[in-house]
Short mmCIF file of C-alpha atoms in Angstrom, two decimals:
data_model
loop_
_atom_site.label_atom_id
_atom_site.label_comp_id
_atom_site.label_asym_id
_atom_site.label_seq_id
_atom_site.Cartn_x
_atom_site.Cartn_y
_atom_site.Cartn_z
CA MET A 1 110.50 -15.76 77.17
CA THR A 2 108.16 -16.72 74.34
CA LEU A 3 104.57 -15.58 74.14
CA HIS A 4 103.31 -19.13 74.74
CA SER A 5 105.34 -19.56 77.94
CA TRP A 6 104.17 -16.16 79.17
CA LEU A 7 100.55 -17.18 78.59
CA ARG A 8 101.09 -20.44 80.48
CA GLN A 9 102.60 -18.56 83.41
CA ARG A 10 99.68 -16.16 83.43
CA GLU A 11 97.13 -19.00 83.31
CA SER A 12 98.91 -20.66 86.22
CA GLY A 13 98.55 -17.52 88.32
CA PHE A 14 102.23 -16.62 88.53
CA PRO A 15 102.97 -12.89 88.85
CA ALA A 16 104.62 -11.09 85.95
CA ARG A 17 108.39 -10.79 86.11
CA PHE A 18 110.53 -7.83 85.15
CA GLY A 19 111.09 -7.82 81.39
CA ASP A 20 108.13 -10.08 80.56
CA ALA A 21 106.24 -7.17 78.93
CA ASP A 22 109.18 -6.46 76.63
CA SER A 23 109.32 -10.10 75.55
CA VAL A 24 105.60 -10.21 74.83
CA HIS A 25 105.62 -7.03 72.80
CA ARG A 26 108.68 -8.19 70.88
CA ALA A 27 106.96 -11.47 70.01
CA ILE A 28 103.85 -9.65 68.81
CA TYR A 29 105.59 -7.06 66.65
CA TYR A 30 108.08 -9.49 65.13
CA SER A 31 105.16 -11.70 64.06
CA LEU A 32 103.12 -8.99 62.29
CA GLU A 33 102.22 -10.19 58.79
CA PRO A 34 99.87 -8.97 56.04
CA LYS A 35 96.57 -10.77 56.53
CA LYS A 36 93.90 -9.26 54.30
CA SER A 37 93.55 -6.42 51.82
CA TRP A 38 90.66 -4.25 50.65
CA ASN A 39 90.10 -2.79 47.20
CA ASP A 40 92.49 -5.23 45.57
CA PRO A 41 91.64 -6.90 42.23
CA PRO A 42 89.75 -9.11 41.56
CA ASN A 43 87.65 -7.44 44.25
CA ALA A 44 84.27 -6.16 43.10
CA CYS A 45 85.43 -2.63 43.83
CA ASN A 46 87.51 -0.92 41.18
CA SER A 47 90.97 -0.29 42.61
CA CYS A 48 90.95 3.28 41.31
CA GLU A 49 87.38 4.16 42.26
CA TYR A 50 88.30 6.08 45.39
CA GLY A 51 91.93 6.92 44.62
CA GLY A 52 94.84 6.79 47.02
CA ALA A 53 94.33 6.25 50.76
CA PHE A 54 95.97 9.46 51.97
CA ASN A 55 95.16 9.03 55.66
CA LEU A 56 93.96 6.26 57.98
CA GLU A 57 92.46 6.93 61.41
CA PHE A 58 90.94 4.75 64.16
CA SER A 59 88.25 5.86 66.59
CA PRO A 60 89.53 6.11 70.20
CA ASP A 61 87.85 2.80 71.12
CA GLY A 62 89.28 1.10 68.02
CA THR A 63 85.88 0.02 66.64
CA ILE A 64 85.92 2.21 63.50
CA LEU A 65 88.58 2.73 60.85
CA VAL A 66 88.23 5.70 58.49
CA ALA A 67 90.14 6.18 55.24
CA ALA A 68 90.53 9.64 53.68
CA CYS A 69 90.76 9.06 49.94
CA GLU A 70 92.07 11.01 47.00
CA LYS A 71 88.85 11.15 44.96
CA LYS A 72 86.71 13.16 47.37
CA THR A 73 85.67 10.04 49.32
CA ILE A 74 85.63 8.88 52.94
CA VAL A 75 85.36 5.13 53.60
CA LEU A 76 84.49 3.57 56.98
CA PHE A 77 85.46 0.02 58.01
CA ASP A 78 84.93 -2.38 60.87
CA PRO A 79 88.60 -3.08 61.69
CA ILE A 80 87.82 -6.38 63.41
CA THR A 81 85.74 -8.00 60.66
CA GLU A 82 87.69 -6.05 58.01
CA LYS A 83 84.42 -5.23 56.23
CA GLN A 84 83.44 -1.95 54.63
CA MET A 85 80.70 -0.28 56.67
CA CYS A 86 79.91 2.88 54.73
CA THR A 87 81.18 5.09 51.92
CA ILE A 88 80.73 8.85 51.72
CA LYS A 89 81.18 9.89 48.12
CA ASN A 90 81.71 13.58 47.33
CA ALA A 91 82.41 14.25 51.00
CA HIS A 92 84.40 17.25 49.72
CA THR A 93 84.87 18.88 46.35
CA ASP A 94 88.57 17.90 46.23
CA SER A 95 90.94 15.33 47.74
CA VAL A 96 90.30 14.39 51.36
CA ASN A 97 93.59 14.74 53.25
CA CYS A 98 93.04 13.94 56.90
CA VAL A 99 90.49 12.60 59.37
CA LYS A 100 90.43 13.21 63.13
CA PHE A 101 88.03 11.72 65.72
CA LEU A 102 86.71 14.06 68.38
CA ASP A 103 85.18 11.17 70.31
CA ASN A 104 84.06 7.63 69.48
CA ARG A 105 81.30 8.81 67.13
CA MET A 106 82.12 12.27 65.83
CA PHE A 107 85.01 13.04 63.46
CA ALA A 108 86.27 15.88 61.28
CA SER A 109 87.77 15.77 57.79
CA CYS A 110 89.79 18.30 55.81
CA SER A 111 90.41 18.67 52.12
CA ASP A 112 92.21 20.42 49.29
CA ASP A 113 88.98 22.38 48.80
CA SER A 114 90.20 24.48 51.79
CA THR A 115 87.29 23.41 54.04
CA VAL A 116 86.85 21.29 57.16
CA ALA A 117 83.74 19.13 57.63
CA LEU A 118 82.21 17.65 60.79
CA TRP A 119 80.57 14.20 60.66
CA ASP A 120 78.56 11.94 62.97
CA THR A 121 78.96 8.21 62.35
CA ARG A 122 75.32 7.64 63.39
CA ASN A 123 74.08 9.68 60.41
CA LEU A 124 76.46 10.01 57.48
CA LYS A 125 73.93 11.10 54.89
CA SER A 126 75.13 14.68 55.29
CA LYS A 127 77.84 16.52 57.17
CA ILE A 128 76.99 18.33 60.38
CA ARG A 129 78.80 21.52 59.45
CA SER A 130 81.33 22.83 56.96
CA LEU A 131 84.02 25.14 58.35
CA GLN A 132 85.41 27.77 56.02
CA GLY A 133 88.34 30.01 56.87
CA HIS A 134 91.47 28.66 55.23
CA SER A 135 92.52 30.01 51.83
CA ASN A 136 94.51 26.96 50.66
CA TRP A 137 94.71 23.20 51.07
CA VAL A 138 93.92 22.07 54.63
CA LYS A 139 96.29 19.24 55.55
CA ASN A 140 95.91 18.57 59.25
CA ILE A 141 93.35 18.47 62.06
CA GLU A 142 93.91 18.20 65.81
CA TYR A 143 91.43 18.35 68.68
CA CYS A 144 92.15 20.00 72.03
CA LYS A 145 89.81 18.33 74.52
CA LYS A 146 90.49 20.61 77.48
CA ASP A 147 89.51 23.71 75.47
CA CYS A 148 87.00 21.94 73.17
CA LEU A 149 88.79 23.50 70.19
CA LEU A 150 89.44 22.09 66.76
CA VAL A 151 92.94 23.01 65.54
CA THR A 152 93.50 23.04 61.78
CA SER A 153 96.50 23.90 59.63
CA GLY A 154 96.93 24.35 55.89
CA PHE A 155 99.25 25.35 53.11
CA ASP A 156 98.12 28.95 53.52
CA GLY A 157 100.55 29.00 56.45
CA SER A 158 97.83 29.53 59.05
CA ILE A 159 96.73 27.62 62.13
CA PHE A 160 93.09 28.15 63.10
CA THR A 161 91.18 27.20 66.23
CA TRP A 162 87.44 26.50 65.97
CA ASP A 163 85.02 26.56 68.89
CA ILE A 164 82.66 23.87 67.61
CA ASN A 165 80.32 24.39 70.58
CA SER A 166 79.65 28.03 69.67
CA TYR A 167 77.63 28.54 66.52
CA THR A 168 76.38 31.95 65.41
CA GLU A 169 74.57 33.24 62.36
CA GLN A 170 77.96 33.87 60.77
CA GLY A 171 79.09 30.29 61.51
CA PHE A 172 81.48 28.83 64.07
CA VAL A 173 83.65 31.09 66.20
CA TYR A 174 87.22 30.72 64.99
CA GLN A 175 90.54 32.50 65.30
CA LYS A 176 93.85 32.49 63.43
CA VAL A 177 96.35 31.84 66.20
CA PHE A 178 99.59 31.45 64.26
CA HIS A 179 101.00 32.06 60.79
CA THR A 180 104.27 31.25 59.09
CA PRO A 181 105.08 30.74 55.41
CA GLY A 182 106.03 27.15 54.63
CA LEU A 183 103.87 25.55 57.31
CA MET A 184 103.21 21.83 56.64
CA ARG A 185 101.67 20.11 59.67
CA CYS A 186 101.01 20.77 63.34
CA ARG A 187 100.46 18.21 66.10
CA LEU A 188 99.29 18.44 69.70
CA ALA A 189 101.07 16.42 72.36
CA PRO A 190 98.78 13.98 74.22
CA ASP A 191 98.82 16.17 77.34
CA GLU A 192 97.93 19.16 75.09
CA ASN A 193 100.74 21.14 76.70
CA ARG A 194 102.87 21.37 73.54
CA LEU A 195 102.26 22.12 69.89
CA VAL A 196 104.81 20.87 67.35
CA ILE A 197 104.95 22.36 63.84
CA CYS A 198 106.91 21.13 60.83
CA THR A 199 107.88 23.43 57.97
CA THR A 200 109.39 23.56 54.49
CA GLY A 201 112.37 25.43 55.95
CA GLY A 202 114.11 22.36 57.37
CA TYR A 203 113.24 22.91 61.04
CA LEU A 204 110.59 22.09 63.63
CA ILE A 205 108.85 24.56 65.93
CA ILE A 206 107.91 23.49 69.46
CA ILE A 207 105.55 25.70 71.44
CA HIS A 208 105.88 24.75 75.12
CA ASN A 209 103.29 25.48 77.84
CA LEU A 210 100.68 25.87 75.15
CA ASN A 211 97.82 28.25 75.77
CA LEU A 212 95.64 28.45 72.68
CA ALA A 213 93.62 31.34 74.10
CA SER A 214 96.66 33.65 74.19
CA LEU A 215 98.76 32.10 71.40
CA ALA A 216 97.83 34.73 68.80
CA LYS A 217 98.65 37.56 71.21
CA ASP A 218 101.87 36.08 72.58
CA LEU A 219 103.39 35.38 69.15
CA ARG A 220 101.92 38.26 67.16
CA GLY A 221 104.45 39.41 64.57
CA PHE A 222 106.89 36.57 65.27
CA ARG A 223 108.48 35.30 62.04
CA PRO A 224 110.19 31.94 62.54
CA ASN A 225 111.70 32.02 59.03
CA LEU A 226 113.35 35.37 59.68
CA TYR A 227 114.67 34.21 63.04
CA ARG A 228 116.02 31.02 61.47
CA LEU A 229 117.69 33.11 58.76
CA MET A 230 119.38 35.15 61.46
CA GLN A 231 120.65 31.96 63.10
CA LEU A 232 121.98 30.55 59.83
CA ARG A 233 123.70 33.76 58.72
CA HIS A 234 125.06 34.58 62.19
CA GLN A 235 124.03 38.15 61.55
CA PHE A 236 122.09 40.24 64.03
CA ILE A 237 118.69 41.36 62.67
CA PRO A 238 116.91 43.60 65.19
CA ASN A 239 113.40 43.01 63.81
CA ALA A 240 113.91 39.28 64.36
CA ALA A 241 115.84 39.53 67.62
CA ARG A 242 113.13 41.67 69.20
CA TYR A 243 111.10 38.44 69.55
CA ASP A 244 113.88 36.65 71.40
CA GLN A 245 111.80 36.85 74.57
CA ALA A 246 109.52 34.21 73.01
CA PHE A 247 112.37 31.73 73.59
CA SER A 248 113.03 32.80 77.19
CA ARG A 249 112.19 30.82 80.33
CA LYS A 250 110.45 33.97 81.53
CA GLN A 251 107.74 33.33 78.94
CA LYS A 252 105.07 31.71 81.09
CA TYR A 253 102.99 30.43 78.18
CA ASN A 254 103.69 29.66 74.54
CA ARG A 255 107.46 29.52 74.79
CA VAL A 256 109.03 28.84 71.39
CA GLU A 257 111.86 26.49 70.52
CA LEU A 258 113.32 25.74 67.09
CA VAL A 259 114.71 22.27 66.35
CA SER A 260 117.12 22.09 63.42
CA ASP A 261 119.52 19.17 63.98
CA PHE A 262 119.33 16.36 61.42
CA PRO A 263 121.58 13.43 60.43
CA GLU A 264 124.87 13.95 58.67
CA GLY A 265 124.23 13.91 54.94
CA ASN A 266 120.61 14.98 55.40
CA ASP A 267 120.25 18.59 54.29
CA ALA A 268 116.63 18.65 55.42
CA GLU A 269 114.29 21.03 53.63
CA VAL A 270 110.63 19.96 53.40
CA ILE A 271 109.51 18.22 56.60
CA SER A 272 106.31 16.76 55.22
CA SER A 273 104.89 14.49 57.93
CA LEU A 274 104.79 14.61 61.71
CA GLN A 275 103.63 12.29 64.50
CA ILE A 276 103.85 12.57 68.30
CA HIS A 277 104.76 9.70 70.63
CA PRO A 278 101.72 8.37 72.58
CA GLN A 279 103.35 9.52 75.84
CA GLY A 280 104.44 12.84 74.32
CA TRP A 281 108.14 12.08 74.72
CA CYS A 282 109.27 12.73 71.17
CA ALA A 283 108.23 13.73 67.65
CA LEU A 284 108.61 11.53 64.57
CA SER A 285 109.12 13.41 61.31
CA ARG A 286 109.89 12.55 57.70
CA ASN A 287 111.81 15.02 55.58
CA ILE A 288 113.05 15.47 52.03
CA SER A 289 116.58 16.73 51.44
CA TYR A 290 117.28 20.01 49.69
CA ASP A 291 118.20 18.35 46.38
CA GLU A 292 115.26 15.91 46.69
CA SER A 293 117.65 12.98 46.35
CA SER A 294 116.88 11.37 49.72
CA GLU A 295 114.25 11.05 52.44
CA TRP A 296 114.84 10.53 56.16
CA SER A 297 112.82 9.59 59.22
CA CYS A 298 113.97 11.24 62.45
CA VAL A 299 112.89 11.24 66.08
CA HIS A 300 113.46 14.37 68.17
CA ASP A 301 113.00 14.81 71.90
CA ILE A 302 110.30 17.42 72.58
CA GLN A 303 110.17 17.28 76.38
CA GLU A 304 110.72 20.38 78.46
CA ILE A 305 114.37 20.99 79.29
CA SER A 306 115.07 21.37 83.00
CA LEU A 307 116.05 24.81 84.22
CA ASP A 308 119.68 23.91 84.86
CA GLU A 309 119.99 22.99 81.17
CA ASP A 310 118.58 26.26 79.94
CA MET A 311 120.87 27.91 77.42
CA ASP A 312 119.98 31.47 78.41
CA SER A 313 120.89 32.96 81.76
CA ASP A 314 118.86 35.75 83.32
CA SER A 315 121.54 38.30 82.50
CA GLU A 316 121.60 37.26 78.85
CA ASP A 317 117.81 37.53 78.70
CA ASP A 318 118.04 41.06 80.09
CA ILE A 319 120.74 41.99 77.55
CA ALA A 320 118.67 40.61 74.71
CA LYS A 321 115.60 42.52 75.80
CA THR A 322 117.50 45.78 76.27
CA ASP A 323 119.35 45.56 72.95
CA SER A 324 116.18 44.69 71.08
CA GLU A 325 114.27 47.59 72.59
CA GLU A 326 117.06 50.05 71.77
CA GLN A 327 117.32 48.90 68.19
CA SER A 328 113.54 48.88 67.66
CA GLN A 329 113.40 52.56 68.65
CA ASP A 330 115.79 53.46 65.83
CA THR A 331 114.20 51.19 63.24
CA SER A 332 111.28 51.85 60.94
CA THR A 333 108.30 49.62 61.68
CA ALA A 334 107.04 49.62 58.11
CA GLY A 335 107.92 45.96 57.58
CA GLU A 336 106.80 44.58 60.94
CA GLY A 337 103.32 43.61 59.77
CA GLY A 338 104.69 41.73 56.77
CA GLY A 339 103.26 43.60 53.83
CA GLY A 340 101.90 41.27 51.16
CA GLY A 341 100.36 41.25 47.76
CA GLU A 342 100.84 39.88 44.29
CA GLY A 343 104.02 40.99 42.58
CA GLU A 344 103.96 42.96 39.37
CA GLU A 345 104.76 41.28 36.05
CA GLU A 346 108.37 41.49 34.97
CA ASN A 347 109.32 44.56 33.00
CA PRO A 348 112.12 44.84 30.44
CA GLU A 349 115.47 44.42 32.09
CA ASP A 350 116.35 48.10 31.87
CA HIS A 351 113.41 48.98 34.09
CA ILE A 352 113.56 46.18 36.66
CA SER A 353 113.68 47.56 40.15
CA PRO A 354 115.99 46.13 42.83
CA ALA A 355 112.95 44.73 44.67
CA GLU A 356 111.79 42.84 41.59
CA VAL A 357 115.27 41.44 40.98
CA ALA A 358 115.44 40.09 44.53
CA ALA A 359 111.91 38.70 44.41
CA ALA A 360 112.55 36.99 41.08
CA ALA A 361 115.66 35.35 42.50
CA ILE A 362 113.67 34.04 45.47
CA VAL A 363 110.88 32.65 43.28
CA ASN A 364 113.34 31.05 40.87
CA ALA A 365 115.19 29.41 43.75
CA ALA A 366 111.91 28.15 45.24
CA VAL A 367 110.94 26.37 42.03
CA GLY A 368 114.38 24.96 41.40
CA GLU A 369 115.70 27.49 38.89
CA PRO A 370 119.10 29.15 39.25
CA ALA A 371 118.78 32.33 41.22
CA GLN A 372 119.85 35.43 39.31
CA PRO A 373 122.40 37.60 41.11
CA SER A 374 120.73 40.29 43.13
CA ARG A 375 121.82 43.87 42.57
CA ILE A 376 120.57 45.15 45.90
CA GLY A 377 123.17 46.85 48.05
CA PRO A 378 123.89 50.12 49.76
CA HIS A 379 125.69 51.44 46.65
CA ASN A 380 125.24 49.52 43.40
CA ILE A 381 125.24 50.29 39.71
CA ASN A 382 122.41 49.16 37.46
CA ASN A 383 122.60 48.38 33.73
CA ASN A 384 122.32 52.07 32.87
CA ASN A 385 125.33 52.90 35.05
CA GLN A 386 123.02 54.73 37.42
CA GLU A 387 123.73 54.53 41.11
CA PHE A 388 120.85 53.62 43.40
CA HIS A 389 120.48 53.00 47.13
CA ALA A 390 118.92 50.01 48.82
CA PRO A 391 115.18 50.32 49.51
CA SER A 392 113.79 50.42 53.02
CA SER A 393 112.83 46.75 52.70
CA ASP A 394 116.12 44.86 52.59
CA ILE A 395 114.84 41.28 52.99
CA TRP A 396 112.47 39.81 50.44
CA ALA A 397 110.36 36.70 50.82
CA ALA A 398 108.17 34.88 48.34
CA GLU A 399 105.52 32.27 49.10
CA VAL A 400 105.33 29.71 46.28
CA SER A 401 102.67 27.00 46.42
CA LEU A 402 103.97 23.50 47.10
CA ARG A 403 102.06 22.25 44.05
CA ASN A 404 103.94 24.61 41.73
CA ARG A 405 107.22 23.85 43.44
CA ASN A 406 106.80 20.11 43.02
CA LEU A 407 105.55 20.28 39.45
CA ARG A 408 108.16 22.92 38.51
CA VAL A 409 105.68 24.47 36.15
CA GLU A 410 107.47 26.74 33.71
CA ASN A 411 105.38 29.80 34.39
CA THR A 412 106.04 29.65 38.15
CA ARG A 413 108.97 31.92 37.40
CA SER A 414 106.47 34.71 36.88
CA LEU A 415 106.04 36.86 39.95
CA ASN A 416 102.29 36.48 39.57
CA MET A 417 102.68 32.92 40.91
CA ALA A 418 104.04 34.06 44.28
CA ASN A 419 103.11 36.28 47.18
CA VAL A 420 106.15 38.55 47.40
CA TYR A 421 106.63 40.91 50.31
CA GLY A 422 109.39 42.99 51.79
CA ILE A 423 110.70 43.07 55.34
CA THR A 424 112.70 45.83 56.95
CA SER A 425 115.36 44.06 58.97
CA GLY A 426 116.58 47.19 60.74
CA LEU A 427 120.20 46.24 60.15
CA ILE A 428 122.66 48.86 61.31
CA PRO A 429 126.21 49.12 59.99
CA LEU A 430 128.43 47.25 62.45
CA THR A 431 131.86 45.77 62.13
CA PRO A 432 132.06 41.97 61.83
CA ALA A 433 133.37 41.75 65.38
CA GLU A 434 130.46 43.83 66.69
CA HIS A 435 127.96 41.69 64.76
CA GLN A 436 129.44 38.51 66.21
CA GLN A 437 129.46 39.90 69.75
CA LYS A 438 125.86 41.07 69.55
CA PHE A 439 124.82 37.76 67.98
CA GLN A 440 126.38 35.73 70.77
CA GLN A 441 124.81 37.95 73.42
CA THR A 442 121.25 37.93 72.18
CA ILE A 443 120.41 35.13 69.75
CA THR A 444 119.01 31.85 71.04
CA VAL A 445 120.99 28.81 69.95
CA ASN A 446 118.97 25.70 69.06
CA VAL A 447 119.50 22.70 71.32
CA ASN A 448 120.37 19.37 69.67
CA ARG A 449 117.35 17.13 70.18
CA MET A 450 117.66 14.35 67.62
CA LEU A 451 117.53 10.84 69.12
CA TYR A 452 117.09 8.37 66.23
CA TYR A 453 117.18 8.46 62.45
CA ILE A 454 117.15 6.28 59.32
CA GLU A 455 117.26 6.92 55.58
CA GLU A 456 114.12 6.10 53.58
CA PRO A 457 113.61 5.13 49.91
CA ASN A 458 113.01 8.18 47.76
CA LYS A 459 109.87 6.95 45.97
CA GLY A 460 106.58 8.70 45.34
CA LYS A 461 107.99 12.20 45.08
CA GLY A 462 105.48 14.95 45.80
CA PHE A 463 103.32 12.78 48.10
CA ILE A 464 103.27 12.94 51.90
CA LYS A 465 104.01 9.59 53.55
CA GLU A 466 102.42 9.18 56.96
CA PRO A 467 104.36 7.05 59.49
CA SER A 468 102.78 6.03 62.79
CA PHE A 469 103.60 5.00 66.35
CA SER A 470 102.21 1.85 67.92
CA ALA A 471 99.79 2.44 70.80
CA ASP A 472 102.55 1.77 73.35
CA GLY A 473 105.13 3.84 71.45
CA ARG A 474 107.63 0.98 71.11
CA ILE A 475 107.35 0.54 67.35
CA ILE A 476 107.21 2.83 64.31
CA CYS A 477 105.61 1.86 61.03
CA SER A 478 107.22 3.76 58.16
CA PRO A 479 105.99 3.67 54.54
CA HIS A 480 108.76 1.99 52.57
CA GLY A 481 108.29 2.15 48.81
CA TYR A 482 105.66 -0.44 47.87
CA GLY A 483 105.44 -1.72 51.43
CA ILE A 484 106.07 -0.87 55.08
CA ARG A 485 109.04 -1.07 57.41
CA LEU A 486 108.81 -1.66 61.16
CA LEU A 487 111.39 0.23 63.22
CA ALA A 488 112.28 -0.03 66.90
CA PHE A 489 114.61 1.82 69.26
CA ASN A 490 116.51 -1.44 69.86
CA ASP A 491 116.22 -5.13 68.98
CA HIS A 492 114.31 -5.89 72.21
CA CYS A 493 111.45 -3.51 71.33
CA ASN A 494 111.97 -1.60 74.58
CA GLU A 495 110.31 1.70 75.26
CA LEU A 496 112.14 4.87 74.34
CA PRO A 497 115.19 5.07 76.62
CA PHE A 498 115.29 7.95 79.05
CA ILE A 499 117.88 10.52 77.99
CA THR A 500 119.91 11.56 81.04
CA ASP A 501 122.72 13.59 79.46
CA ARG A 502 122.08 15.53 76.26
CA GLU A 503 125.71 16.47 75.82
CA GLN A 504 126.98 12.88 75.85
CA CYS A 505 124.02 11.37 74.01
CA SER A 506 124.58 10.95 70.28
CA PRO A 507 121.80 10.13 67.79
CA LYS A 508 121.36 6.45 67.00
CA LEU A 509 120.25 4.51 63.97
CA PHE A 510 116.84 2.84 64.21
CA HIS A 511 116.76 -0.93 64.58
CA GLU A 512 114.89 -2.45 61.62
CA ILE A 513 112.53 -5.27 62.63
CA LYS A 514 111.19 -6.25 59.23
CA THR A 515 110.16 -4.95 55.82
CA LYS A 516 107.05 -6.14 53.98
CA HIS A 517 106.29 -5.35 50.33
CA CYS A 518 102.54 -5.89 50.23
CA HIS A 519 101.19 -3.15 47.94
CA SER A 520 101.09 -2.56 44.20
CA ASP A 521 101.87 1.15 44.49
CA VAL A 522 103.69 3.58 46.80
CA VAL A 523 102.47 3.38 50.42
CA VAL A 524 101.46 6.80 51.75
CA SER A 525 99.63 6.03 55.01
CA SER A 526 99.84 3.73 58.03
CA LYS A 527 98.12 3.47 61.39
CA PHE A 528 98.22 1.24 64.47
CA SER A 529 95.00 0.40 66.30
CA PRO A 530 94.79 2.06 69.74
CA LYS A 531 93.26 -1.09 71.30
CA PHE A 532 94.25 -4.19 69.33
CA PRO A 533 97.47 -5.68 67.87
CA LEU A 534 96.51 -4.45 64.43
CA LEU A 535 98.24 -2.33 61.80
CA VAL A 536 96.77 -1.00 58.55
CA SER A 537 98.54 0.57 55.57
CA GLY A 538 97.26 2.32 52.43
CA CYS A 539 98.79 3.08 49.05
CA LEU A 540 98.21 5.41 46.11
CA ARG A 541 96.15 2.79 44.29
CA GLY A 542 93.65 2.72 47.15
CA LYS A 543 94.58 -0.70 48.50
CA ILE A 544 94.37 -1.04 52.29
CA VAL A 545 96.16 -3.95 53.98
CA TRP A 546 95.51 -5.37 57.46
CA HIS A 547 98.61 -6.61 59.35
CA GLN A 548 98.15 -8.90 62.37
CA PRO A 549 100.36 -11.21 64.46
CA VAL A 550 100.78 -14.71 63.06
CA LEU A 551 101.90 -16.98 65.90
#
């Protein structure tokens, strides 16, 4: 049925038939075309005045469109008339990364200046408040309505909650509720019952039955990177396995799940962008492969798995808990808190300690340099033919800033450029058979959750490209080089099919509706209106394009 025939039926008073909604949506999305652009020469505005449009956000009622721009600017538009309403110059002291509406009038913005600002659209001459707590670029903002908490995440690896209704002489009441090196973005599900986190380690973290009030307590000391390392190496690490209860069904709140399945040929490393389906059914992510030669968009199911599908039986949970407690009693707790600090400068090779050798290898690998062979082991010989024993910290981690990693600055090989710390794994000498048996008994295995995928053009390296769901969740807009690409789950633009059998369901390739090259630079942001058949996209040159149905 065409859109015109559906309208005639509706005008005649005939009731809607099954499948009519799918036909209408298909007609609308297939007819989306670029209509008008802003900040495009020969416009009066200089195309580089505000820099790239890093993020686009609509107010909940769809009456305001806000653009977070590269050159410290926030621009507000009337999305219906497509006219610029207001410009906030020097909204921050560095690039503005993200905007989030708390209601129809109040919104928050975050920046590379490590602050978060609150704004009221009725008076934009000055910000309401500036929130300071992060120590690195702040890349994402979410708002939990039921708890009235602002949730922010940054490249310092921390997730903070801010009680914006409680202001003291010291500022807003805030709390660091979670920390993991390599954190990129976090998103709340629409029902606010799940928190999804993407990382630079090639996996997603889902926190089910979310309780922000107890999140810091429930996951204190939990290191997702160490747990993921244990899964990859198939080697039992007591200090990681002792948090296996966080994955158990017995965890009433804040149950953790790691998602690590990606398409064949996609060795996912940096998962840079993340969006949640409007009904909370799935998560849309965009990742960069390990060798940075390809980019992929993937959709993963994030719904709660029914109890009969749970991977861990009660007996296995009890075994895991017992084994972890027994091993923790015999293990030093020196590394549990994750000691940190700046590493010392490299000494001449004759005096390099085993810890410095391992840390240097980690930093070099993080910035793309060949890792030097580590000399750490229970009995090894150094260059002076002197035997030494492994230190108490037998796992070494280094946090390298994403900026240095992307730029591959030469001096990032210096240990001063990284936060290097040691972890005591608590490994005990076991035979390979014993390791494998203990691993199978206690370690949670990640469930395959990928539903759809597609390879993306590898353009605009180093920049985060923000895809978006349509308001009904049927369509995905994905930045595609100098334009956009519309993706659907099938050629009829149906809603996401219900997955009935995970074992028999294999991931599918997205159906491509159309591709439009409508920008003069790499597209980095896109957003559907929550109320109208309207799509906007923004590029690194600052051009914003309106896309509407042309019937």
